[in-house]
Amino acid sequence: MVAPSSEEVMTKPKGKTALVMVDPQNDFCPGGSLAVKDGDKVMSLLNDLKKKVDLVVATRDWHPKITKHFKEFGGIWPPHCVQGTRGAEFHPDLDLEDAVIFSKGTDPEDDAGYSGFDGVSALGTGLEEYLRLAGVDTLVVGGLATDYCVKETVLEGLKRGFKVVVAVDAIRAVDLEPGNGEKALKEMVEAGAVLI
Ligand code: VGL
Ligand code: ZN
């Protein structure tokens, strides 16, 4: 790699930092259909993190009623985060002010959409496109769940060249098998994520 010239170093604007709040939705919290233990506890931490970043995005799992993501139609999950239901709403403790929302998991034919980078805004903008246009180069990631959507969002962010910081206190795991959350965290670190 060629070293940047001093002029480039002096004038290159420093990238912005975005908080990515992954799927902080009712169905992933106690009482929800795919409840994550203490999932609701991440909300106040996410609210605090908002104050430390330049911009905020939230992703949401946003499934149709019939999708290959759900057990009944060939997937592994109970129905959750079905579009328009209370379970799909963001948790009431979450402060969504100024957050741009990206919806994912909307394709009935596809058991995908674990990564927030599959998310699309109401205007049809993809998450990466939005972040790039906003001049973001660093992501702070928190939310639910550590071993699925948080992990995929972190790995995908690193792959796409963002610096990625995981807010470890602001994530919780599904832990279908005990230890999955820890394993996921290790994978994220090995891929280059930084923990705070
Ligand atoms: C998620 C399982 C199924 C998540 C979404 O948001 O982590 N997990 N769908
Ligand atoms: Zn889902």
Short mmCIF file of C-alpha atoms and ligand atoms in Angstrom, two decimals:
data_model
loop_
_atom_site.label_atom_id
_atom_site.label_comp_id
_atom_site.label_asym_id
_atom_site.label_seq_id
_atom_site.Cartn_x
_atom_site.Cartn_y
_atom_site.Cartn_z
CA MET A 1 0.00 0.00 0.00
CA VAL A 2 1.26 3.48 -0.84
CA ALA A 3 1.56 5.75 2.17
CA PRO A 4 -0.82 8.70 2.03
CA SER A 5 0.77 12.06 1.31
CA SER A 6 0.93 14.54 4.15
CA GLU A 7 -1.69 16.62 2.37
CA GLU A 8 -4.06 13.67 2.29
CA VAL A 9 -3.48 13.06 5.98
CA MET A 10 -4.11 16.70 6.83
CA THR A 11 -7.24 17.16 4.75
CA LYS A 12 -8.91 13.76 4.82
CA PRO A 13 -12.02 14.27 6.91
CA LYS A 14 -12.32 11.91 9.81
CA GLY A 15 -15.22 9.55 9.41
CA LYS A 16 -18.32 9.73 11.54
CA THR A 17 -19.47 7.19 14.09
CA ALA A 18 -22.92 5.65 13.92
CA LEU A 19 -24.74 3.72 16.61
CA VAL A 20 -26.42 0.66 15.11
CA MET A 21 -29.24 -0.52 17.37
CA VAL A 22 -29.99 -4.06 16.24
CA ASP A 23 -33.56 -5.38 16.57
CA PRO A 24 -34.47 -3.88 19.97
CA GLN A 25 -38.02 -5.22 19.52
CA ASN A 26 -40.70 -6.56 21.86
CA ASP A 27 -40.59 -10.14 20.61
CA PHE A 28 -36.92 -10.42 21.62
CA CYS A 29 -37.70 -9.19 25.13
CA PRO A 30 -39.26 -11.00 28.12
CA GLY A 31 -42.90 -11.75 27.27
CA GLY A 32 -42.15 -11.82 23.53
CA SER A 33 -42.40 -14.86 21.25
CA LEU A 34 -38.62 -15.24 20.87
CA ALA A 35 -37.64 -13.77 24.19
CA VAL A 36 -33.98 -13.27 24.98
CA LYS A 37 -33.13 -13.31 28.69
CA ASP A 38 -32.87 -9.71 29.92
CA GLY A 39 -33.32 -8.45 26.37
CA ASP A 40 -35.14 -5.40 27.71
CA LYS A 41 -32.08 -4.43 29.75
CA VAL A 42 -30.21 -3.23 26.66
CA MET A 43 -32.62 -0.35 26.00
CA SER A 44 -31.31 2.14 28.54
CA LEU A 45 -27.72 1.40 27.53
CA LEU A 46 -28.59 2.00 23.88
CA ASN A 47 -30.25 5.26 24.87
CA ASP A 48 -27.04 6.33 26.66
CA LEU A 49 -24.85 5.37 23.70
CA LYS A 50 -26.90 7.61 21.40
CA LYS A 51 -25.37 10.65 23.07
CA LYS A 52 -21.83 9.58 22.17
CA VAL A 53 -22.21 9.16 18.40
CA ASP A 54 -22.79 11.31 15.31
CA LEU A 55 -25.85 9.48 14.06
CA VAL A 56 -28.16 6.65 14.96
CA VAL A 57 -29.80 3.86 13.00
CA ALA A 58 -32.06 1.07 14.19
CA THR A 59 -32.67 -2.21 12.43
CA ARG A 60 -35.82 -4.25 12.84
CA ASP A 61 -36.73 -7.82 12.10
CA TRP A 62 -39.80 -7.32 9.93
CA HIS A 63 -41.23 -10.62 8.77
CA PRO A 64 -44.32 -11.45 6.74
CA LYS A 65 -46.78 -13.85 8.43
CA ILE A 66 -45.71 -16.67 6.17
CA THR A 67 -41.96 -17.01 5.68
CA LYS A 68 -39.37 -19.76 5.37
CA HIS A 69 -37.76 -18.18 8.43
CA PHE A 70 -40.49 -19.69 10.63
CA LYS A 71 -40.62 -23.32 11.80
CA GLU A 72 -44.02 -23.95 10.32
CA PHE A 73 -42.73 -23.11 6.83
CA GLY A 74 -39.33 -24.81 6.94
CA GLY A 75 -37.23 -22.56 9.17
CA ILE A 76 -36.18 -22.95 12.78
CA TRP A 77 -37.94 -20.09 14.57
CA PRO A 78 -41.32 -19.61 16.17
CA PRO A 79 -43.25 -16.75 14.60
CA HIS A 80 -41.79 -13.41 15.74
CA CYS A 81 -41.62 -9.80 14.63
CA VAL A 82 -44.49 -10.16 12.18
CA GLN A 83 -45.10 -6.90 10.37
CA GLY A 84 -47.69 -4.72 12.06
CA THR A 85 -47.89 -6.72 15.30
CA ARG A 86 -47.02 -5.50 18.78
CA GLY A 87 -44.18 -8.00 18.95
CA ALA A 88 -42.54 -6.33 15.97
CA GLU A 89 -42.68 -2.87 17.54
CA PHE A 90 -39.58 -1.38 19.06
CA HIS A 91 -39.41 -1.81 22.83
CA PRO A 92 -41.19 1.11 24.52
CA ASP A 93 -38.08 1.98 26.60
CA LEU A 94 -36.01 2.62 23.48
CA ASP A 95 -35.41 6.23 22.53
CA LEU A 96 -35.89 6.31 18.75
CA GLU A 97 -35.59 10.05 18.32
CA ASP A 98 -33.56 10.86 15.18
CA ALA A 99 -32.99 7.18 14.46
CA VAL A 100 -33.37 6.05 10.86
CA ILE A 101 -35.04 2.64 10.66
CA PHE A 102 -33.95 -0.23 8.42
CA SER A 103 -36.25 -3.23 7.94
CA LYS A 104 -35.00 -6.70 7.10
CA GLY A 105 -36.27 -10.27 6.83
CA THR A 106 -39.14 -9.18 4.62
CA ASP A 107 -38.71 -11.83 1.90
CA PRO A 108 -41.14 -14.73 2.50
CA GLU A 109 -38.97 -17.05 0.38
CA ASP A 110 -35.77 -16.43 2.21
CA ASP A 111 -34.60 -17.45 5.68
CA ALA A 112 -32.17 -14.55 5.66
CA GLY A 113 -32.07 -11.06 7.00
CA TYR A 114 -29.95 -11.75 10.05
CA SER A 115 -27.57 -8.95 9.10
CA GLY A 116 -28.65 -5.37 9.53
CA PHE A 117 -26.95 -4.77 6.18
CA ASP A 118 -29.91 -6.57 4.58
CA GLY A 119 -32.05 -3.75 5.95
CA VAL A 120 -33.72 -1.11 3.80
CA SER A 121 -35.09 2.26 4.91
CA ALA A 122 -38.61 3.49 4.21
CA LEU A 123 -37.13 5.32 1.19
CA GLY A 124 -35.51 2.15 -0.10
CA THR A 125 -31.95 3.00 0.88
CA GLY A 126 -29.78 0.10 2.02
CA LEU A 127 -27.92 0.41 5.32
CA GLU A 128 -24.43 0.52 3.83
CA GLU A 129 -25.41 3.10 1.23
CA TYR A 130 -26.96 5.26 3.93
CA LEU A 131 -23.92 5.05 6.21
CA ARG A 132 -21.48 5.80 3.38
CA LEU A 133 -23.46 8.80 2.20
CA ALA A 134 -23.44 10.10 5.76
CA GLY A 135 -19.65 9.78 5.93
CA VAL A 136 -19.65 7.03 8.55
CA ASP A 137 -16.57 4.84 8.95
CA THR A 138 -17.11 3.51 12.48
CA LEU A 139 -20.03 1.55 13.88
CA VAL A 140 -20.95 1.05 17.50
CA VAL A 141 -23.23 -2.00 17.60
CA GLY A 142 -25.63 -3.10 20.32
CA GLY A 143 -29.00 -4.82 20.57
CA LEU A 144 -30.46 -8.30 20.08
CA ALA A 145 -29.47 -10.96 19.72
CA THR A 146 -25.73 -11.45 20.24
CA ASP A 147 -25.55 -14.85 18.54
CA TYR A 148 -27.67 -13.99 15.49
CA CYS A 149 -28.42 -10.51 14.24
CA VAL A 150 -25.78 -8.67 16.26
CA LYS A 151 -23.09 -11.12 15.17
CA GLU A 152 -24.09 -11.03 11.51
CA THR A 153 -24.29 -7.24 11.49
CA VAL A 154 -20.84 -6.94 13.08
CA LEU A 155 -19.19 -9.45 10.74
CA GLU A 156 -20.86 -7.92 7.70
CA GLY A 157 -19.81 -4.42 8.79
CA LEU A 158 -16.18 -5.52 9.12
CA LYS A 159 -16.34 -7.24 5.73
CA ARG A 160 -17.58 -4.02 4.19
CA GLY A 161 -14.66 -2.08 5.64
CA PHE A 162 -16.18 -0.32 8.64
CA LYS A 163 -14.42 -0.15 11.98
CA VAL A 164 -16.76 -1.95 14.35
CA VAL A 165 -17.08 -1.56 18.09
CA VAL A 166 -19.36 -3.93 20.01
CA ALA A 167 -21.03 -2.53 23.11
CA VAL A 168 -20.85 -5.75 25.16
CA ASP A 169 -23.14 -4.57 27.95
CA ALA A 170 -25.79 -3.59 25.42
CA ILE A 171 -26.22 -7.03 23.80
CA ARG A 172 -27.93 -10.26 24.91
CA ALA A 173 -27.88 -13.76 23.41
CA VAL A 174 -30.62 -16.23 22.45
CA ASP A 175 -28.31 -19.05 23.65
CA LEU A 176 -30.26 -21.90 22.03
CA GLU A 177 -27.25 -23.76 23.39
CA PRO A 178 -25.51 -22.36 26.43
CA GLY A 179 -22.35 -20.50 25.49
CA ASN A 180 -23.49 -19.45 22.00
CA GLY A 181 -23.33 -15.80 23.00
CA GLU A 182 -19.75 -16.12 24.23
CA LYS A 183 -18.80 -18.01 21.10
CA ALA A 184 -20.33 -15.32 18.91
CA LEU A 185 -18.46 -12.62 20.77
CA LYS A 186 -15.19 -14.47 20.24
CA GLU A 187 -15.92 -14.77 16.51
CA MET A 188 -16.57 -11.04 16.29
CA VAL A 189 -13.28 -10.22 18.02
CA GLU A 190 -11.35 -12.63 15.81
CA ALA A 191 -12.84 -10.90 12.77
CA GLY A 192 -11.56 -7.54 14.01
CA ALA A 193 -14.28 -6.09 16.22
CA VAL A 194 -13.30 -4.05 19.26
CA LEU A 195 -15.19 -4.47 22.53
CA ILE A 196 -16.25 -1.63 24.79
C1 VGL B 1 -32.99 -12.79 15.27
C2 VGL B 1 -33.49 -15.02 15.37
C3 VGL B 1 -34.43 -14.88 14.37
C4 VGL B 1 -32.20 -11.64 15.81
C5 VGL B 1 -33.92 -12.63 14.27
O1 VGL B 1 -32.65 -10.48 15.67
O2 VGL B 1 -31.12 -11.89 16.37
N1 VGL B 1 -32.79 -13.99 15.81
N2 VGL B 1 -34.63 -13.68 13.84
ZN ZN B 2 -36.29 -13.19 12.59
#
